CSV table of N, CA, C and O in Angstrom, one decimal:
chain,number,residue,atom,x,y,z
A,754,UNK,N,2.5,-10.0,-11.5
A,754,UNK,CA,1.7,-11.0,-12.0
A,754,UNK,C,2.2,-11.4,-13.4
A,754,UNK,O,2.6,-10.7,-14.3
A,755,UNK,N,2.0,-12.7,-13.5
A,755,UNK,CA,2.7,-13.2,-14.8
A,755,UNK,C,1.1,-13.3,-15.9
A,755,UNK,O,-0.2,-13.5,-15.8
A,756,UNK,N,2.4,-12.8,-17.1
A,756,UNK,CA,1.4,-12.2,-18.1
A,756,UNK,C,0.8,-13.9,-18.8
A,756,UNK,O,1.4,-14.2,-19.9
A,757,UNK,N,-0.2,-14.9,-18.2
A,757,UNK,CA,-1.0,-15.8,-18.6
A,757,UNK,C,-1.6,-15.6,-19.6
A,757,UNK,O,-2.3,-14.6,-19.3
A,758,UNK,N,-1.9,-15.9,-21.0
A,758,UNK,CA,-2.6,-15.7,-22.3
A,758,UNK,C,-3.6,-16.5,-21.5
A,758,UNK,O,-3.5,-17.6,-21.0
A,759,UNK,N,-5.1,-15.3,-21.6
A,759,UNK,CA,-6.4,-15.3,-21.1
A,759,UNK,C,-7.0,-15.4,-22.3
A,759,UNK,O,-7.5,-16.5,-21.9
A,760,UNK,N,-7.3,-15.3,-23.0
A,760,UNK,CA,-7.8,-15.3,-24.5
A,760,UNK,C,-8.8,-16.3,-24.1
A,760,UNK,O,-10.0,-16.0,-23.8
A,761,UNK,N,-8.1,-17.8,-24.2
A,761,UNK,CA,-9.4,-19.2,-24.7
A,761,UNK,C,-10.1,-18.8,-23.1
A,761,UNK,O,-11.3,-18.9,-23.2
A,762,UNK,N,-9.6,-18.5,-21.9
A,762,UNK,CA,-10.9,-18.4,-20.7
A,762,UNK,C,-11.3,-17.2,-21.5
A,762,UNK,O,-12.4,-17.5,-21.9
A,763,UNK,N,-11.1,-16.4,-21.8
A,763,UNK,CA,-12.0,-14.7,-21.7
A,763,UNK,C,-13.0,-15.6,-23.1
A,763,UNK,O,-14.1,-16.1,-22.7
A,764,UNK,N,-12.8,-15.8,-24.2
A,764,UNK,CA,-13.8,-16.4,-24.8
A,764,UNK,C,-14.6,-17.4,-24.2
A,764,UNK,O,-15.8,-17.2,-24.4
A,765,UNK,N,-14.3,-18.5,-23.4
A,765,UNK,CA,-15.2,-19.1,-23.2
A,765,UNK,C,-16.0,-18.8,-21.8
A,765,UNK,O,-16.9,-19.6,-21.3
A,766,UNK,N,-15.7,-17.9,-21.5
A,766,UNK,CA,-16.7,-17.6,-20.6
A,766,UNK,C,-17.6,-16.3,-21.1
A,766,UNK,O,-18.5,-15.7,-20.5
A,767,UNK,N,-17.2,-16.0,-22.2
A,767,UNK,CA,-18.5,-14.8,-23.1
A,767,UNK,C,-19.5,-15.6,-23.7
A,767,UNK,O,-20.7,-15.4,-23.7
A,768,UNK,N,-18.6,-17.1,-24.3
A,768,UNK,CA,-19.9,-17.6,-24.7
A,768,UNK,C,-20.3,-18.4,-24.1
A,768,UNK,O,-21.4,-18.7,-24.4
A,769,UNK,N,-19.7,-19.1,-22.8
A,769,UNK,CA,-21.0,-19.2,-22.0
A,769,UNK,C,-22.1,-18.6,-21.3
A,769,UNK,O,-23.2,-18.9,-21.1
A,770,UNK,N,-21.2,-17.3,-21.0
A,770,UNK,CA,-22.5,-16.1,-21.0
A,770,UNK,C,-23.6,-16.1,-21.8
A,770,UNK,O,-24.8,-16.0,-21.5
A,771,UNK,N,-22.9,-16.2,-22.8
A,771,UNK,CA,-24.4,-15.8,-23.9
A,771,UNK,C,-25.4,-16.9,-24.0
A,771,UNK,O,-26.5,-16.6,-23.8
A,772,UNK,N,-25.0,-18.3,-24.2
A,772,UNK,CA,-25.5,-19.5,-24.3
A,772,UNK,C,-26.4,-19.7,-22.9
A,772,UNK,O,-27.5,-20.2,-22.8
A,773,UNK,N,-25.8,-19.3,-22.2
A,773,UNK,CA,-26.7,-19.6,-21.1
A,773,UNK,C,-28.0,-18.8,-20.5
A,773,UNK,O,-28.7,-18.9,-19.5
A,774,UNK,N,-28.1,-17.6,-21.8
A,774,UNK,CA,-29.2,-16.8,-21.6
A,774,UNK,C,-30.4,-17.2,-21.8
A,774,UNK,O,-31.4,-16.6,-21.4
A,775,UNK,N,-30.4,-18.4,-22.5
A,775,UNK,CA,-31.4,-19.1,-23.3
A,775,UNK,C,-31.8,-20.9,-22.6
A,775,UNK,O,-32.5,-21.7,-22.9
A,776,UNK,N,-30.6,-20.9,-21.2
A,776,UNK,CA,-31.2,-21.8,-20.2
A,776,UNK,C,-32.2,-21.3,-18.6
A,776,UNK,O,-32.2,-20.4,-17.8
A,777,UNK,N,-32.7,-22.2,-18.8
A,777,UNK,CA,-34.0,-22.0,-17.4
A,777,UNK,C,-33.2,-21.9,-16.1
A,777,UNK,O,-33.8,-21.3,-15.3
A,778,UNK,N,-32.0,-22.5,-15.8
A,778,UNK,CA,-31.2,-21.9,-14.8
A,778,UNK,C,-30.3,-20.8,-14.9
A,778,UNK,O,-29.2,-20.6,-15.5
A,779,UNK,N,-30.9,-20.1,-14.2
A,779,UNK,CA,-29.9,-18.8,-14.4
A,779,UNK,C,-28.9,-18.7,-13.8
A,779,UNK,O,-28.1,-18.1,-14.5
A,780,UNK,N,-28.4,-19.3,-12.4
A,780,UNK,CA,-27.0,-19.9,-11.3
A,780,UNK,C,-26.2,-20.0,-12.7
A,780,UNK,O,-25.3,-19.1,-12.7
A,781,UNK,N,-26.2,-20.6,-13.5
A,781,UNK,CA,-24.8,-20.9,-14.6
A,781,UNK,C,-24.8,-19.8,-15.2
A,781,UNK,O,-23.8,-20.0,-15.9
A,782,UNK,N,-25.2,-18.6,-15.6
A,782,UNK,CA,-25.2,-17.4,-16.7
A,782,UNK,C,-24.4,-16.3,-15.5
A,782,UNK,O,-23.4,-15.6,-15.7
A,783,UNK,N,-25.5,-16.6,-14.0
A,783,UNK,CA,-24.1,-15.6,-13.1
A,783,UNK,C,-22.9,-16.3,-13.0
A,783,UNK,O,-21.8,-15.6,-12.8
A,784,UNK,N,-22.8,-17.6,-13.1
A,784,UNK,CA,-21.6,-18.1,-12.9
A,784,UNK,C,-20.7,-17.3,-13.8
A,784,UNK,O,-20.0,-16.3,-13.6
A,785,UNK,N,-20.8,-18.0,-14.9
A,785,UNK,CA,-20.1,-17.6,-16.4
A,785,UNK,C,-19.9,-15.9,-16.5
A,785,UNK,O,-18.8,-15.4,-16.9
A,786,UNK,N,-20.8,-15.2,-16.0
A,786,UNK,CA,-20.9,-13.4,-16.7
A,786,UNK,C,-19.8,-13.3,-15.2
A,786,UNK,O,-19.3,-12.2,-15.4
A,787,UNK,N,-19.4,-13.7,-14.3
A,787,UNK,CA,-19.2,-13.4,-13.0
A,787,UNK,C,-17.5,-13.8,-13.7
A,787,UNK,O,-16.6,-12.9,-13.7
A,788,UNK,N,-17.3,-14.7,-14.2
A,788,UNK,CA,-16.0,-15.3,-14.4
A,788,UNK,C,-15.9,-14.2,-16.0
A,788,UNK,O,-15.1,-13.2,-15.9
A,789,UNK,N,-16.1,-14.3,-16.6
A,789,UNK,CA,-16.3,-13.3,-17.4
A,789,UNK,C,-15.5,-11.9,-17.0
A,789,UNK,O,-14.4,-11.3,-17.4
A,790,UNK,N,-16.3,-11.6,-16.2
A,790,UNK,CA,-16.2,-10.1,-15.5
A,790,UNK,C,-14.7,-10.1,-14.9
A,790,UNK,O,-13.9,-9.2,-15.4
A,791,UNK,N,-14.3,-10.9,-14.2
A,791,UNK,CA,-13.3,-11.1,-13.3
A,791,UNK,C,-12.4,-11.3,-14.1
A,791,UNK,O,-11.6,-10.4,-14.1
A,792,UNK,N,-12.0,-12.5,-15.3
A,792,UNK,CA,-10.8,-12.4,-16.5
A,792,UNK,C,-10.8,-11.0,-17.0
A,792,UNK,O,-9.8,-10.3,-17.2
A,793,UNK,N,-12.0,-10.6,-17.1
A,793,UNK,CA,-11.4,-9.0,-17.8
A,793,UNK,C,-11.1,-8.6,-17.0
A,793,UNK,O,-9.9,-8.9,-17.2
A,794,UNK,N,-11.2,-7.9,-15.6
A,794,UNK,CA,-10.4,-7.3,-14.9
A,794,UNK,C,-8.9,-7.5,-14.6
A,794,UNK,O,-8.0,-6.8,-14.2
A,795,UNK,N,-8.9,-8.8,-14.9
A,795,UNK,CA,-7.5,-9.7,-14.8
A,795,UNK,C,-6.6,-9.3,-16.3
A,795,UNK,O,-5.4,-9.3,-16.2
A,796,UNK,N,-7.2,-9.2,-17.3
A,796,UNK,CA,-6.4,-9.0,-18.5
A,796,UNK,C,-6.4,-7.4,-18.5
A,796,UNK,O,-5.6,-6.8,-19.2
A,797,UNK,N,-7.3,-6.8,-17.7
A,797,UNK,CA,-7.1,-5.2,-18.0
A,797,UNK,C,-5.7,-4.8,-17.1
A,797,UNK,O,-4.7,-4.1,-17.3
A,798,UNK,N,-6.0,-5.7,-16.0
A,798,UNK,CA,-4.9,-5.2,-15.0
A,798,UNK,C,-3.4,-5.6,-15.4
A,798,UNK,O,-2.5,-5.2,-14.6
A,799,UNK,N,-3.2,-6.4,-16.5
A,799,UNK,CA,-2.3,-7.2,-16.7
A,799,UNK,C,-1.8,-6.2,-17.7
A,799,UNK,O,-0.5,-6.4,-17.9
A,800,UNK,N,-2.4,-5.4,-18.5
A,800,UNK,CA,-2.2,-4.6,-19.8
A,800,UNK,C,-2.3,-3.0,-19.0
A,800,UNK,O,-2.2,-2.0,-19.6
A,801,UNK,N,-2.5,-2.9,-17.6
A,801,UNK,CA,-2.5,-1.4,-17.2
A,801,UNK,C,-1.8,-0.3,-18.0
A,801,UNK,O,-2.2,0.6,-18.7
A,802,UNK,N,-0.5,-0.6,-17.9
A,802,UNK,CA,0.8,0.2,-18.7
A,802,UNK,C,0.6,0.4,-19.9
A,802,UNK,O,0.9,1.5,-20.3
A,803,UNK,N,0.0,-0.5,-20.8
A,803,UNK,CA,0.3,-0.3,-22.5
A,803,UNK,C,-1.6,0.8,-22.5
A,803,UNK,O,-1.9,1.6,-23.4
A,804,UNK,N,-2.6,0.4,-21.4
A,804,UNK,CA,-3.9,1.0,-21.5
A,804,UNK,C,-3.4,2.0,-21.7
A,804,UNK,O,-3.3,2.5,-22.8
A,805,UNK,N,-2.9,2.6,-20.4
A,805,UNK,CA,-2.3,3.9,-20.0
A,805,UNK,C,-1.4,5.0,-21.2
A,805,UNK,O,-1.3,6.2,-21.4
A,806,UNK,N,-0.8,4.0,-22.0
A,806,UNK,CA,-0.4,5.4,-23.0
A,806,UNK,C,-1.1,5.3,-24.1
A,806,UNK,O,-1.1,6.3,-24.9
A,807,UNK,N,-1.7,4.1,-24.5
A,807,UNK,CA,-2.8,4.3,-25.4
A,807,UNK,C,-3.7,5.1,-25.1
A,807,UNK,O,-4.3,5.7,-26.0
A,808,UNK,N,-4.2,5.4,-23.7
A,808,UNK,CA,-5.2,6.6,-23.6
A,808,UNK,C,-4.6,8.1,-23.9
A,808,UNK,O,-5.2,9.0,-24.4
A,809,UNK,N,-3.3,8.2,-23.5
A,809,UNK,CA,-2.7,9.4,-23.2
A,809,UNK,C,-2.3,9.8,-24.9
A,809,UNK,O,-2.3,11.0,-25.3
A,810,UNK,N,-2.1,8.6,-25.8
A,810,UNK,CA,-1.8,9.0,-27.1
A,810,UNK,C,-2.9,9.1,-28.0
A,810,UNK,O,-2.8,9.1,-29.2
A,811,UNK,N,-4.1,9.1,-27.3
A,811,UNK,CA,-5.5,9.2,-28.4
A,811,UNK,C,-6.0,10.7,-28.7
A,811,UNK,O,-6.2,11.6,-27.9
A,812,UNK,N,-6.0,10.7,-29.5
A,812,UNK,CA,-6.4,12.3,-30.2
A,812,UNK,C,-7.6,12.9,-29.2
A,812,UNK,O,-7.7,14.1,-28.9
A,813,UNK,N,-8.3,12.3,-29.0
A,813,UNK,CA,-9.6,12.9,-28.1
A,813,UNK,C,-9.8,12.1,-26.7
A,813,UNK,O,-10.8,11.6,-26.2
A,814,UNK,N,-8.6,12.1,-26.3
A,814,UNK,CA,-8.3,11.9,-25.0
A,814,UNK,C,-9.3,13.0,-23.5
A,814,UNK,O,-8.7,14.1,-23.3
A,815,UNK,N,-9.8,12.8,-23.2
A,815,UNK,CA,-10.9,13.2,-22.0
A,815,UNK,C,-10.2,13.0,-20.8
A,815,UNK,O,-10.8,12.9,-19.8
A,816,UNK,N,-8.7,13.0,-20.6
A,816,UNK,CA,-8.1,13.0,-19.0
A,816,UNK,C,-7.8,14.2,-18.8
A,816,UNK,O,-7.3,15.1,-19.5
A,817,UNK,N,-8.3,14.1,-17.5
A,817,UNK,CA,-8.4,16.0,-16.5
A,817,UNK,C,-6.8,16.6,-16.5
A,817,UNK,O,-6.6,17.8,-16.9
A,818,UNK,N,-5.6,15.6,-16.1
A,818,UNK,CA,-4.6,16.1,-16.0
A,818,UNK,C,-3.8,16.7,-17.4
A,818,UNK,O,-2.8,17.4,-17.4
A,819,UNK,N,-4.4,16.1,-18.7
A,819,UNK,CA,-4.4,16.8,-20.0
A,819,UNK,C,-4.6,18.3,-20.2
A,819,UNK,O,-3.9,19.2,-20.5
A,820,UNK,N,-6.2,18.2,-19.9
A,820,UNK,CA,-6.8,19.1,-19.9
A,820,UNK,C,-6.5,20.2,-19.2
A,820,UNK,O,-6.8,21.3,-19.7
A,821,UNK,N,-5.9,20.1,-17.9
A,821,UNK,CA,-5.4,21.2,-16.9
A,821,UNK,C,-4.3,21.7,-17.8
A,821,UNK,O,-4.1,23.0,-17.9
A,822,UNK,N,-3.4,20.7,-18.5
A,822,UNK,CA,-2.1,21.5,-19.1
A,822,UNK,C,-2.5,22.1,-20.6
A,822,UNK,O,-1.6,22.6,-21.3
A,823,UNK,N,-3.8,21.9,-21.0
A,823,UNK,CA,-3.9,22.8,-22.5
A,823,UNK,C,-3.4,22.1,-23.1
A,823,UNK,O,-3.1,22.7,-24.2
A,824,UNK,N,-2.9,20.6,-23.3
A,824,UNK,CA,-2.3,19.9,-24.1
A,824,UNK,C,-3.5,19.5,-25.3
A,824,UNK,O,-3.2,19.3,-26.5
A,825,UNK,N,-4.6,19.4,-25.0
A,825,UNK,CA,-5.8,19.4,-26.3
A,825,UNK,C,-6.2,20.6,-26.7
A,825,UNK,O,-6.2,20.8,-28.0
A,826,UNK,N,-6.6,21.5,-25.9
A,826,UNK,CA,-6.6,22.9,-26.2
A,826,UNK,C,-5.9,23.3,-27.7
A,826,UNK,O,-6.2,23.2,-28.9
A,827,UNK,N,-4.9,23.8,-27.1
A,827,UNK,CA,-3.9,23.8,-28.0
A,827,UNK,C,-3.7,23.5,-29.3
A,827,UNK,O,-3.7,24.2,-30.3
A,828,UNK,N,-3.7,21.9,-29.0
A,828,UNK,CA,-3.4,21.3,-30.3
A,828,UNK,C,-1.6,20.7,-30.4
A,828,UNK,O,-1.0,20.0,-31.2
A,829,UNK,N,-1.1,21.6,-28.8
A,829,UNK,CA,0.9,20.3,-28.7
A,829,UNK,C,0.1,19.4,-28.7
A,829,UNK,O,-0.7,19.2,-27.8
A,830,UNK,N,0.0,18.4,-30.0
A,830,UNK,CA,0.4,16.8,-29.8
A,830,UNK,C,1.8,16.4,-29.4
A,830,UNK,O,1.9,15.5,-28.6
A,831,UNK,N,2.7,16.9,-29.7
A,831,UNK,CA,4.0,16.6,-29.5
A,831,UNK,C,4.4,16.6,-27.8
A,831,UNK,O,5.3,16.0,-27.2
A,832,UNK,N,3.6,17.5,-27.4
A,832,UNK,CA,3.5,17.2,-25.8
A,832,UNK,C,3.2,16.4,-25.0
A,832,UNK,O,3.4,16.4,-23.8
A,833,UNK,N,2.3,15.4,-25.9
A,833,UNK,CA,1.6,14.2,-25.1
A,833,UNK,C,2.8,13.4,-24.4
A,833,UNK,O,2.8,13.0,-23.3
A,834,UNK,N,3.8,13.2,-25.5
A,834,UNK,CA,5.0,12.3,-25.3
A,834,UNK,C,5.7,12.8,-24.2
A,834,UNK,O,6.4,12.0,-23.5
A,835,UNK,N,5.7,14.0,-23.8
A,835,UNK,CA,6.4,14.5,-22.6
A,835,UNK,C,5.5,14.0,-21.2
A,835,UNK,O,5.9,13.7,-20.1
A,836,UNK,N,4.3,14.0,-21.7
A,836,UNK,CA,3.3,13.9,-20.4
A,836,UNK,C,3.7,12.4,-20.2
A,836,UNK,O,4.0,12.0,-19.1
A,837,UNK,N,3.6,11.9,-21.0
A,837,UNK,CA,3.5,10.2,-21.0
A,837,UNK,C,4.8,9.8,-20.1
A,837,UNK,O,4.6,9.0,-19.1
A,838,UNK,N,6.0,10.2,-20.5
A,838,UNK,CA,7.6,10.1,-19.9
A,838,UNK,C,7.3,11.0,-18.3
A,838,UNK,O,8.2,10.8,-17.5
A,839,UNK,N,6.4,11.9,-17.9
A,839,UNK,CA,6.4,12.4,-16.9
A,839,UNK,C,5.6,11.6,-16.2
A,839,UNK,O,5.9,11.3,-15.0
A,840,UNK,N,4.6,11.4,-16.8
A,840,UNK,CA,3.7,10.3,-15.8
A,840,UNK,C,4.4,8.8,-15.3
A,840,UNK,O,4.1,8.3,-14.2
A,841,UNK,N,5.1,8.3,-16.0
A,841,UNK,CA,6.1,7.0,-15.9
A,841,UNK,C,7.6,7.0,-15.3
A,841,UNK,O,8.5,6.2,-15.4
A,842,UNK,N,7.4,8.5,-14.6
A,842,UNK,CA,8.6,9.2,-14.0
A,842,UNK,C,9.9,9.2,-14.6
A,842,UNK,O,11.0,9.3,-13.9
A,843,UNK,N,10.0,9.1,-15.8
A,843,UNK,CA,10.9,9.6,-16.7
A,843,UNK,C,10.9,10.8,-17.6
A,843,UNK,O,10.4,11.0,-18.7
A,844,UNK,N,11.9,12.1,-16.5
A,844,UNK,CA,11.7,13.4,-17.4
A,844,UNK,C,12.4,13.0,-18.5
A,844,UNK,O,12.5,13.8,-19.4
């Protein structure tokens, strides 16, 4: 999937979200929160890879496969970087 700059839709469908909380038809507020919903998943999925080691490089990272290796336990930060290259199938 080609990386489309979502920005001006992902804003303008937040604030049509919002604006339309305060109209008597509510059909346009699911519209809007619906398209809303759907760009984010489209920009999340578009950014999977860079999510992915930003989670893996956060200090209080909560992933089980961490956790099984003692990599927070511990306190190897310097291990993260191996996990990261292991998960990306690069030993």
């Amino acid at each position: 999937m080609a990386k489309v700059s979502l920005g001006l839709p992902l804003a303008a469908a937040a604030v049509g979200t919002v604006v339309t909380l305060f109209v008597p038809a509510k059909r346009l507020h699911i519209i809007c929160g619906t398209a809303w919903a759907a760009l984010s998943l489209v920009h999340a999925w578009q950014y999977r890879k860079k999510l992915a080691k930003d989670l893996y490089r956060a200090p209080l990272v909560c992933c089980p496969w961490q956790r099984t290796q003692g990599v927070l336990q511990s306190g190897r930060q310097n291990d993260v970087k191996r996990h990261v290259q292991a998960a990306q199938g690069r030993s």
